């Protein structure tokens, strides 16, 4: 289940109910910390960041033994998160566990909210992490999305080991887009230390991005008004707006 | 603000609080019906589907006069919905109204949830409505997304006037993707009459799609297990999953 971007204001009643109904709650410790008030009386299994496979295996084993298990994910488990790994491992084991996903407000939803309205037209979400995807595939997708004028949401724009991914991605996009194209970033949306920045592509500083950041690059029509990043839907071509 | 896919279980506390704090609530009548219990004692202005421009102008006028106004959108107002039009019209008027977007669980989040885990890897969202976008641009984006092996989320797959958009879109995608590629559709997610279907691209029947449907086409790795559509993230290339 997804707990949304972090603030309890974005935790859906469905996710809250699923957590409260569970006997065991598993998750990355940062996410568990965000829902601490809901964990009283439950078995809690927290883990560090890179232990996704073990976490899912444990969750499935417990569920197969009859326990009500909540596996907690930040954002929406269905977008670049734990839902896929749960099904992948369940399929591998042909697990009889009864699995349900509970969607949440994902990073792309909350970052768009903070920036204004950047996702009003066709967009592509691309992860810059090459841990599980060859970098050549990522470059090919960046190129395709840039050429076809998609708004582009960049997930995992920075990792501990690789600082050059984001500059390279912006270079690829920039070779097909005006240097004045607005680029927005949101770090720690709805959480302590939230930071938001919008800058033209030519000036955007990748050094400001960290592992909690999502970056959105506008399309050829995106503009900035009073600090908000806005991709028009196209009403102006059909209607008078004033 | 976004009320999510429809069920109150997906209405965030942030959206609920914003509705309760408002004096005037505006929206398409189907959405207002879904949040009826929250509307007691408020001025409610409901409208039919094609009156978005007038609805936003009214909302801004009321807000400029000092009213607390909630403009309600299904799903997430930030994804192909009302947030952009609000900012477009506000910019046109250089409106002094204090505007805040409240993100919600969008159609792509709730449809992915219902189908399993299709959005675990890079994806493109493309609207098939050519009311405000030239069809040639839509075809170019379909082609680009298909060639670069994005999972593809199709918004507005059917309209009253045009039945041929979805078959044509699937034909474009199919010219770059295996005919066995899973395609999922969800109609009326979380609402009365919800329907879910997963079929191979070669068999998928566009006639089953209506105006409340979202369609997701898998990438070259997407598979089906026990009726769920799963796009692997790539863990299997690095880890043993059994």
Short mmCIF file of C-alpha atoms in Angstrom, two decimals:
data_model
loop_
_atom_site.label_atom_id
_atom_site.label_comp_id
_atom_site.label_asym_id
_atom_site.label_seq_id
_atom_site.Cartn_x
_atom_site.Cartn_y
_atom_site.Cartn_z
CA UNK A 1 0.00 0.00 0.00
CA UNK A 2 1.04 3.57 -0.61
CA UNK A 3 1.13 6.21 2.08
CA UNK A 4 1.49 9.11 -0.35
CA UNK A 5 4.26 11.72 -0.33
CA UNK A 6 4.64 11.82 3.46
CA UNK A 7 2.19 14.17 5.13
CA UNK A 8 -0.74 12.41 6.82
CA UNK A 9 -2.97 14.80 4.84
CA UNK A 10 -2.29 12.65 1.78
CA UNK A 11 -2.80 9.22 3.38
CA UNK A 12 -6.02 7.84 1.88
CA UNK A 13 -8.70 6.29 4.10
CA UNK A 14 -8.14 3.03 2.15
CA UNK A 15 -4.45 2.90 3.09
CA UNK A 16 -5.14 3.93 6.68
CA UNK A 17 -7.77 1.20 7.05
CA UNK A 18 -5.45 -1.42 5.56
CA UNK A 19 -2.67 -0.52 7.97
CA UNK A 20 -5.03 -0.53 10.96
CA UNK A 21 -6.44 -3.94 9.91
CA UNK A 22 -3.00 -5.55 9.65
CA UNK A 23 -1.13 -7.58 12.26
CA UNK A 24 2.32 -7.08 10.73
CA UNK A 25 3.62 -3.93 9.03
CA UNK A 26 6.79 -4.01 6.94
CA UNK A 27 8.59 -1.15 5.24
CA UNK A 28 11.61 1.00 4.74
CA UNK A 29 12.18 2.71 8.07
CA UNK A 30 11.74 6.26 6.75
CA UNK A 31 8.21 5.43 5.59
CA UNK A 32 7.31 3.62 8.82
CA UNK A 33 8.39 6.68 10.76
CA UNK A 34 5.83 8.75 8.81
CA UNK A 35 2.94 6.51 9.94
CA UNK A 36 4.13 5.81 13.49
CA UNK A 37 0.81 6.78 15.15
CA UNK A 38 -0.89 3.90 13.30
CA UNK A 39 1.55 1.20 14.39
CA UNK A 40 0.67 0.74 18.06
CA UNK A 41 0.22 -2.91 19.00
CA UNK A 42 1.46 -4.27 15.69
CA UNK A 43 4.51 -6.32 14.82
CA UNK A 44 6.72 -3.90 12.90
CA UNK A 45 9.55 -5.06 10.64
CA UNK A 46 11.59 -2.11 9.43
CA UNK A 47 14.45 -2.44 7.01
CA UNK A 48 17.04 -0.32 5.30
CA UNK A 49 16.78 0.95 1.78
CA UNK A 50 18.30 -1.76 -0.38
CA UNK A 51 16.55 -4.78 1.08
CA UNK A 52 13.45 -4.82 -1.11
CA UNK A 53 13.70 -8.45 -2.18
CA UNK A 54 14.06 -9.76 1.38
CA UNK A 55 11.27 -7.47 2.58
CA UNK A 56 8.83 -8.80 -0.01
CA UNK A 57 9.81 -12.42 0.61
CA UNK A 58 9.18 -11.98 4.33
CA UNK A 59 5.84 -10.28 3.69
CA UNK A 60 4.69 -13.08 1.39
CA UNK A 61 5.84 -15.82 3.80
CA UNK A 62 3.90 -14.22 6.63
CA UNK A 63 0.81 -13.78 4.46
CA UNK A 64 1.03 -17.41 3.29
CA UNK A 65 1.02 -18.43 6.96
CA UNK A 66 -2.25 -16.59 7.41
CA UNK A 67 -1.15 -13.23 8.80
CA UNK A 68 -2.72 -9.92 7.71
CA UNK A 69 0.35 -8.12 6.38
CA UNK A 70 0.76 -4.49 5.30
CA UNK A 71 3.79 -3.79 3.14
CA UNK A 72 4.22 -0.04 3.15
CA UNK A 73 5.56 2.01 0.25
CA UNK A 74 6.07 5.77 -0.09
CA UNK A 75 3.98 7.48 -2.75
CA UNK A 76 2.04 4.98 -4.85
CA UNK A 77 3.27 1.36 -4.75
CA UNK A 78 2.09 1.05 -8.36
CA UNK A 79 4.50 3.63 -9.81
CA UNK A 80 8.16 2.54 -9.80
CA UNK A 81 7.61 1.04 -6.37
CA UNK A 82 6.90 -2.20 -4.52
CA UNK A 83 3.75 -3.52 -6.27
CA UNK A 84 5.72 -5.02 -9.13
CA UNK A 85 8.27 -6.78 -6.97
CA UNK A 86 5.48 -8.26 -4.83
CA UNK A 87 3.84 -9.77 -7.91
CA UNK A 88 7.17 -10.81 -9.44
CA UNK A 89 8.19 -12.75 -6.34
CA UNK A 90 4.67 -14.09 -5.79
CA UNK A 91 4.64 -15.38 -9.38
CA UNK A 92 8.07 -16.97 -8.88
CA UNK A 93 6.76 -18.83 -5.79
CA UNK A 94 3.28 -19.23 -7.29
CA UNK A 95 2.20 -17.84 -3.94
CA UNK A 96 -1.35 -18.52 -2.75
CA UNK A 97 -1.28 -15.30 -0.67
CA UNK A 98 -4.24 -12.99 -1.27
CA UNK A 99 -2.62 -9.81 -2.62
CA UNK A 100 -4.24 -6.39 -2.99
CA UNK A 101 -2.57 -3.14 -4.02
CA UNK A 102 -3.72 0.13 -2.46
CA UNK A 103 -2.85 3.09 -4.70
CA UNK A 104 -1.55 6.33 -3.23
CA UNK A 105 -0.67 9.86 -4.26
CA UNK A 106 2.60 9.29 -6.13
CA UNK A 107 5.65 11.54 -6.38
CA UNK A 108 4.53 12.68 -9.82
CA UNK A 109 1.13 13.75 -8.45
CA UNK A 110 2.53 15.62 -5.45
CA UNK A 111 5.38 17.25 -7.36
CA UNK A 112 2.98 18.43 -10.07
CA UNK A 113 0.76 19.86 -7.33
CA UNK A 114 3.64 21.80 -5.78
CA UNK A 115 4.87 23.16 -9.13
CA UNK A 116 1.49 24.33 -10.45
CA UNK A 117 0.07 22.39 -13.42
CA UNK A 118 2.91 20.90 -15.47
CA UNK A 119 1.17 17.57 -16.32
CA UNK A 120 -1.79 18.92 -18.28
CA UNK A 121 -0.66 17.32 -21.50
CA UNK A 122 0.96 14.05 -22.60
CA UNK A 123 3.90 13.14 -20.41
CA UNK A 124 6.53 10.45 -19.98
CA UNK A 125 7.92 9.20 -16.68
CA UNK A 126 11.54 8.03 -16.91
CA UNK A 127 13.74 6.73 -14.11
CA UNK A 128 17.42 7.71 -14.35
CA UNK A 129 18.51 4.80 -12.18
CA UNK A 130 20.62 2.32 -14.14
CA UNK A 131 20.80 -0.21 -11.30
CA UNK A 132 18.24 -2.43 -13.05
CA UNK A 133 17.98 -0.84 -16.52
CA UNK A 134 20.83 -0.41 -19.04
CA UNK A 135 21.77 3.24 -19.46
CA UNK A 136 21.44 2.90 -23.24
CA UNK A 137 17.72 2.08 -22.85
CA UNK A 138 17.27 5.13 -20.61
CA UNK A 139 18.99 7.40 -23.17
CA UNK A 140 16.81 6.02 -25.96
CA UNK A 141 13.66 6.80 -23.97
CA UNK A 142 14.85 10.31 -23.07
CA UNK A 143 15.53 10.97 -26.74
CA UNK A 144 12.14 9.61 -27.87
CA UNK A 145 10.24 11.60 -25.22
CA UNK A 146 12.15 14.78 -26.03
CA UNK A 147 11.61 14.51 -29.79
CA UNK A 148 7.86 13.85 -29.41
CA UNK A 149 7.46 16.87 -27.09
CA UNK A 150 6.27 14.97 -24.02
CA UNK A 151 6.44 16.71 -20.66
CA UNK A 152 9.10 14.57 -18.92
CA UNK A 153 9.04 13.45 -15.28
CA UNK A 154 12.46 12.29 -14.11
CA UNK A 155 12.42 9.77 -11.27
CA UNK A 156 15.63 8.92 -9.37
CA UNK A 157 17.47 11.92 -10.84
CA UNK A 158 20.41 11.38 -8.50
CA UNK A 159 21.96 8.42 -6.73
CA UNK A 160 24.89 8.21 -4.33
CA UNK A 161 27.18 6.71 -6.93
CA UNK A 162 26.19 8.60 -10.07
CA UNK A 163 26.11 12.37 -10.37
CA UNK A 164 26.33 12.60 -14.15
CA UNK A 165 22.95 11.04 -15.05
CA UNK A 166 20.87 14.16 -14.62
CA UNK A 167 23.21 16.53 -16.50
CA UNK A 168 23.36 14.00 -19.34
CA UNK A 169 19.55 13.60 -19.36
CA UNK A 170 19.06 17.38 -19.50
CA UNK A 171 21.61 17.57 -22.31
CA UNK A 172 19.67 15.00 -24.36
CA UNK A 173 16.36 16.76 -23.72
CA UNK A 174 17.95 20.15 -24.36
CA UNK A 175 19.11 19.12 -27.81
CA UNK A 176 15.41 18.96 -28.82
CA UNK A 177 13.90 21.70 -26.69
CA UNK A 178 14.19 25.47 -26.30
CA UNK A 179 16.75 26.48 -23.61
CA UNK A 180 14.01 28.63 -22.03
CA UNK A 181 11.80 25.55 -21.35
CA UNK A 182 10.77 25.58 -17.68
CA UNK A 183 12.20 22.83 -15.49
CA UNK A 184 10.74 22.27 -12.03
CA UNK A 185 12.05 20.27 -9.11
CA UNK A 186 10.46 19.32 -5.82
CA UNK A 187 12.41 17.84 -2.94
CA UNK A 188 10.65 16.15 -0.01
CA UNK A 189 7.14 17.14 -1.16
CA UNK A 190 4.79 17.67 1.82
CA UNK A 191 7.57 16.69 4.26
CA UNK A 192 9.93 18.66 6.51
CA UNK A 193 12.48 20.51 4.43
CA UNK A 194 10.34 20.67 1.28
CA UNK A 195 12.04 22.70 -1.45
CA UNK A 196 10.63 23.77 -4.81
CA UNK A 197 12.48 25.41 -7.68
CA UNK A 198 11.56 26.37 -11.24
CA UNK A 199 14.24 27.54 -13.68
CA UNK A 200 14.79 27.64 -17.44
CA UNK A 201 16.48 24.52 -18.84
CA UNK A 202 19.66 26.50 -19.69
CA UNK A 203 20.07 27.59 -16.04
CA UNK A 204 18.78 24.57 -14.13
CA UNK A 205 21.44 23.42 -11.66
CA UNK A 206 21.55 19.62 -11.21
CA UNK A 207 23.63 20.12 -8.05
CA UNK A 208 20.45 21.22 -6.23
CA UNK A 209 18.85 17.81 -6.80
CA UNK A 210 19.12 15.06 -4.21
CA UNK A 211 17.76 11.54 -3.71
CA UNK A 212 14.40 12.87 -2.49
CA UNK A 213 13.87 15.04 -5.59
CA UNK A 214 11.61 14.62 -8.60
CA UNK A 215 12.27 16.76 -11.70
CA UNK A 216 9.69 17.77 -14.32
CA UNK A 217 10.75 19.24 -17.69
CA UNK A 218 8.05 21.16 -19.53
CA UNK A 219 7.02 20.68 -23.16
CA UNK A 220 7.28 23.32 -25.91
CA UNK A 221 4.18 25.15 -24.59
CA UNK A 222 4.93 25.15 -20.85
CA UNK A 223 5.21 28.61 -19.30
CA UNK A 224 5.76 30.20 -15.89
CA UNK A 225 3.33 32.62 -14.25
CA UNK A 226 3.76 33.94 -10.69
CA UNK A 227 6.19 31.16 -9.82
CA UNK A 228 4.02 28.33 -11.14
CA UNK A 229 4.84 25.99 -14.03
CA UNK A 230 1.88 25.59 -16.38
CA UNK A 231 1.45 23.36 -19.41
CA UNK A 232 -1.62 24.56 -21.33
CA UNK A 233 -4.10 21.97 -22.47
CA UNK A 234 -4.95 23.89 -25.61
CA UNK A 235 -8.21 25.63 -24.67
CA UNK A 236 -6.86 28.91 -26.00
CA UNK A 237 -7.00 27.53 -29.53
CA UNK A 238 -10.77 27.02 -29.15
CA UNK A 239 -12.08 29.43 -26.53
CA UNK A 240 -11.61 32.99 -25.33
CA UNK A 241 -10.18 32.76 -21.81
CA UNK A 242 -10.37 36.39 -20.73
CA UNK B 1 -8.81 19.76 -5.80
CA UNK B 2 -8.98 16.09 -6.70
CA UNK B 3 -11.41 13.67 -5.11
CA UNK B 4 -9.68 10.58 -6.51
CA UNK B 5 -11.32 7.86 -8.62
CA UNK B 6 -14.70 8.04 -6.89
CA UNK B 7 -14.88 5.91 -3.75
CA UNK B 8 -14.64 7.92 -0.53
CA UNK B 9 -11.86 5.51 0.47
CA UNK B 10 -9.58 7.38 -1.92
CA UNK B 11 -10.50 10.93 -0.91
CA UNK B 12 -7.44 12.32 0.89
CA UNK B 13 -7.78 14.16 4.21
CA UNK B 14 -6.30 17.22 2.44
CA UNK B 15 -9.09 17.27 -0.17
CA UNK B 16 -11.77 16.56 2.44
CA UNK B 17 -10.54 19.40 4.63
CA UNK B 18 -10.42 21.81 1.69
CA UNK B 19 -14.01 20.98 0.73
CA UNK B 20 -15.22 21.33 4.32
CA UNK B 21 -13.43 24.69 4.67
CA UNK B 22 -15.02 26.13 1.53
CA UNK B 23 -18.14 28.28 1.19
CA UNK B 24 -18.75 27.52 -2.48
CA UNK B 25 -18.16 24.19 -4.24
CA UNK B 26 -18.12 23.97 -8.03
CA UNK B 27 -17.80 20.94 -10.24
CA UNK B 28 -19.10 18.62 -12.89
CA UNK B 29 -22.27 17.14 -11.42
CA UNK B 30 -21.08 13.51 -11.49
CA UNK B 31 -18.15 14.41 -9.23
CA UNK B 32 -20.28 16.50 -6.88
CA UNK B 33 -22.63 13.55 -6.49
CA UNK B 34 -19.70 11.45 -5.23
CA UNK B 35 -18.98 13.88 -2.38
CA UNK B 36 -22.58 14.80 -1.53
CA UNK B 37 -22.22 14.12 2.24
CA UNK B 38 -19.61 16.90 2.45
CA UNK B 39 -21.74 19.57 0.78
CA UNK B 40 -24.31 20.35 3.47
CA UNK B 41 -24.72 24.09 4.08
CA UNK B 42 -22.56 25.13 1.15
CA UNK B 43 -23.39 26.98 -2.04
CA UNK B 44 -23.09 24.32 -4.73
CA UNK B 45 -22.69 25.19 -8.42
CA UNK B 46 -22.89 22.09 -10.56
CA UNK B 47 -22.41 22.10 -14.29
CA UNK B 48 -22.46 19.74 -17.22
CA UNK B 49 -19.41 18.25 -18.81
CA UNK B 50 -18.33 20.72 -21.47
CA UNK B 51 -18.49 23.91 -19.41
CA UNK B 52 -14.96 23.89 -18.03
CA UNK B 53 -14.04 27.43 -19.09
CA UNK B 54 -17.18 29.00 -17.57
CA UNK B 55 -16.77 26.92 -14.40
CA UNK B 56 -13.20 28.14 -13.86
CA UNK B 57 -14.12 31.76 -14.63
CA UNK B 58 -16.91 31.61 -12.05
CA UNK B 59 -14.62 30.01 -9.47
CA UNK B 60 -11.97 32.70 -9.96
CA UNK B 61 -14.50 35.55 -9.84
CA UNK B 62 -15.89 34.25 -6.55
CA UNK B 63 -12.39 33.78 -5.11
CA UNK B 64 -11.39 37.29 -6.20
CA UNK B 65 -14.44 38.61 -4.30
CA UNK B 66 -13.12 36.93 -1.16
CA UNK B 67 -15.00 33.62 -1.08
CA UNK B 68 -13.37 30.32 -0.11
CA UNK B 69 -13.98 28.30 -3.25
CA UNK B 70 -13.45 24.58 -3.90
CA UNK B 71 -13.32 23.60 -7.56
CA UNK B 72 -13.71 19.85 -7.61
CA UNK B 73 -12.11 17.52 -10.15
CA UNK B 74 -12.25 13.75 -10.46
CA UNK B 75 -8.95 11.90 -10.02
CA UNK B 76 -6.05 14.32 -9.73
CA UNK B 77 -6.65 17.89 -10.98
CA UNK B 78 -2.96 17.95 -11.95
CA UNK B 79 -3.17 15.19 -14.56
CA UNK B 80 -5.12 16.14 -17.71
CA UNK B 81 -7.62 17.92 -15.51
CA UNK B 82 -8.66 21.30 -14.18
CA UNK B 83 -5.43 22.62 -12.56
CA UNK B 84 -4.02 23.82 -15.88
CA UNK B 85 -7.15 25.62 -17.00
CA UNK B 86 -7.37 27.38 -13.61
CA UNK B 87 -3.84 28.71 -14.01
CA UNK B 88 -4.32 29.52 -17.71
CA UNK B 89 -7.38 31.63 -17.04
CA UNK B 90 -5.88 33.14 -13.89
CA UNK B 91 -2.80 34.17 -15.90
CA UNK B 92 -5.01 35.64 -18.61
CA UNK B 93 -6.82 37.79 -15.99
CA UNK B 94 -3.64 38.21 -13.92
CA UNK B 95 -5.93 37.13 -11.12
CA UNK B 96 -4.98 38.05 -7.54
CA UNK B 97 -6.89 34.97 -6.23
CA UNK B 98 -4.87 32.76 -3.91
CA UNK B 99 -4.77 29.42 -5.75
CA UNK B 100 -3.72 26.05 -4.32
CA UNK B 101 -3.89 22.68 -6.03
CA UNK B 102 -4.73 19.58 -3.97
CA UNK B 103 -3.43 16.42 -5.68
CA UNK B 104 -5.49 13.25 -5.72
CA UNK B 105 -5.28 9.61 -6.76
CA UNK B 106 -5.46 9.91 -10.56
CA UNK B 107 -7.00 7.52 -13.08
CA UNK B 108 -3.55 6.17 -13.89
CA UNK B 109 -2.89 5.36 -10.24
CA UNK B 110 -6.25 3.67 -9.64
CA UNK B 111 -6.26 1.76 -12.93
CA UNK B 112 -2.74 0.48 -12.31
CA UNK B 113 -3.90 -0.63 -8.84
CA UNK B 114 -6.84 -2.56 -10.28
CA UNK B 115 -4.76 -4.22 -13.01
CA UNK B 116 -1.85 -5.36 -10.80
CA UNK B 117 1.47 -3.60 -11.36
CA UNK B 118 1.73 -2.37 -14.96
CA UNK B 119 3.52 0.94 -14.21
CA UNK B 120 6.71 -0.42 -12.68
CA UNK B 121 8.85 0.88 -15.48
CA UNK B 122 9.05 3.97 -17.68
CA UNK B 123 5.66 4.93 -19.04
CA UNK B 124 3.99 7.53 -21.24
CA UNK B 125 0.51 8.97 -20.71
CA UNK B 126 -1.21 9.96 -23.96
CA UNK B 127 -4.71 11.39 -24.40
CA UNK B 128 -6.54 10.24 -27.53
CA UNK B 129 -8.83 13.26 -27.50
CA UNK B 130 -8.22 15.50 -30.51
CA UNK B 131 -10.60 18.22 -29.32
CA UNK B 132 -7.64 20.41 -28.30
CA UNK B 133 -4.67 18.57 -29.83
CA UNK B 134 -4.12 17.83 -33.54
CA UNK B 135 -4.41 14.11 -34.27
CA UNK B 136 -1.05 14.17 -36.07
CA UNK B 137 0.67 15.17 -32.80
CA UNK B 138 -1.09 12.32 -30.99
CA UNK B 139 0.03 9.80 -33.63
CA UNK B 140 3.61 11.05 -33.42
CA UNK B 141 3.62 10.55 -29.63
CA UNK B 142 2.06 7.08 -29.90
CA UNK B 143 4.75 6.11 -32.38
CA UNK B 144 7.59 7.52 -30.24
CA UNK B 145 6.32 5.83 -27.07
CA UNK B 146 5.83 2.52 -28.86
CA UNK B 147 9.28 2.51 -30.45
CA UNK B 148 11.04 3.36 -27.17
CA UNK B 149 9.18 0.56 -25.34
CA UNK B 150 7.33 2.73 -22.84
CA UNK B 151 4.34 1.25 -21.04
CA UNK B 152 1.53 3.40 -22.49
CA UNK B 153 -1.45 4.79 -20.57
CA UNK B 154 -4.25 5.90 -22.90
CA UNK B 155 -6.50 8.63 -21.52
CA UNK B 156 -9.80 9.49 -23.27
CA UNK B 157 -9.69 6.32 -25.37
CA UNK B 158 -13.21 6.92 -26.61
CA UNK B 159 -15.42 9.92 -27.19
CA UNK B 160 -19.00 10.18 -28.36
CA UNK B 161 -18.02 11.38 -31.79
CA UNK B 162 -14.92 9.31 -32.53
CA UNK B 163 -14.79 5.54 -32.32
CA UNK B 164 -11.75 5.01 -34.52
CA UNK B 165 -9.09 6.64 -32.30
CA UNK B 166 -8.44 3.65 -30.08
CA UNK B 167 -8.24 1.04 -32.88
CA UNK B 168 -5.82 3.33 -34.73
CA UNK B 169 -3.73 3.89 -31.58
CA UNK B 170 -3.50 0.14 -30.94
CA UNK B 171 -2.53 -0.39 -34.58
CA UNK B 172 0.34 2.11 -34.26
CA UNK B 173 1.53 0.56 -31.00
CA UNK B 174 1.08 -2.96 -32.41
CA UNK B 175 3.37 -2.24 -35.33
CA UNK B 176 6.23 -2.00 -32.79
CA UNK B 177 5.14 -4.49 -30.15
CA UNK B 178 4.51 -8.23 -29.90
CA UNK B 179 0.84 -9.15 -30.50
CA UNK B 180 0.91 -11.06 -27.18
CA UNK B 181 1.65 -7.84 -25.22
CA UNK B 182 -0.88 -7.54 -22.38
CA UNK B 183 -3.37 -4.70 -22.61
CA UNK B 184 -5.46 -3.81 -19.56
CA UNK B 185 -8.53 -1.66 -19.24
CA UNK B 186 -10.39 -0.39 -16.21
CA UNK B 187 -13.81 1.22 -16.40
CA UNK B 188 -15.25 3.20 -13.48
CA UNK B 189 -12.42 2.29 -11.08
CA UNK B 190 -13.66 2.06 -7.44
CA UNK B 191 -17.18 3.12 -8.57
CA UNK B 192 -20.43 1.23 -9.17
CA UNK B 193 -20.14 -0.90 -12.28
CA UNK B 194 -16.34 -1.18 -12.17
CA UNK B 195 -15.06 -3.50 -14.91
CA UNK B 196 -11.52 -4.76 -15.46
CA UNK B 197 -10.20 -6.70 -18.42
CA UNK B 198 -6.74 -7.88 -19.51
CA UNK B 199 -6.20 -9.33 -22.98
CA UNK B 200 -3.34 -9.74 -25.47
CA UNK B 201 -2.95 -6.81 -27.88
CA UNK B 202 -4.03 -9.00 -30.84
CA UNK B 203 -7.35 -9.82 -29.13
CA UNK B 204 -8.14 -6.61 -27.27
CA UNK B 205 -11.60 -5.39 -28.24
CA UNK B 206 -11.91 -1.57 -28.40
CA UNK B 207 -15.70 -1.92 -28.39
CA UNK B 208 -15.56 -2.73 -24.66
CA UNK B 209 -14.07 0.68 -23.90
CA UNK B 210 -16.27 3.61 -22.95
CA UNK B 211 -15.80 7.20 -21.80
CA UNK B 212 -15.07 6.13 -18.23
CA UNK B 213 -12.27 3.74 -19.28
CA UNK B 214 -8.50 4.03 -19.02
CA UNK B 215 -6.35 1.64 -21.08
CA UNK B 216 -2.78 0.53 -20.27
CA UNK B 217 -0.61 -1.23 -22.86
CA UNK B 218 2.35 -3.16 -21.43
CA UNK B 219 5.97 -2.91 -22.56
CA UNK B 220 8.02 -5.77 -24.05
CA UNK B 221 8.51 -7.36 -20.60
CA UNK B 222 4.97 -7.10 -19.21
CA UNK B 223 3.37 -10.46 -18.35
CA UNK B 224 0.15 -11.79 -16.85
CA UNK B 225 -0.01 -13.97 -13.73
CA UNK B 226 -3.28 -15.03 -12.10
CA UNK B 227 -5.22 -12.31 -13.88
CA UNK B 228 -2.80 -9.50 -12.98
CA UNK B 229 -0.75 -7.43 -15.41
CA UNK B 230 2.85 -7.07 -14.21
CA UNK B 231 5.72 -5.07 -15.67
CA UNK B 232 8.94 -6.28 -14.03
CA UNK B 233 11.35 -3.69 -12.76
CA UNK B 234 14.38 -5.81 -13.61
CA UNK B 235 15.29 -7.33 -10.24
CA UNK B 236 15.52 -10.76 -11.83
CA UNK B 237 18.62 -9.66 -13.73
CA UNK B 238 20.37 -8.97 -10.40
CA UNK B 239 18.77 -11.11 -7.70
CA UNK B 240 17.35 -14.57 -7.17
CA UNK B 241 13.64 -14.09 -6.48
CA UNK B 242 12.68 -17.64 -5.47
#
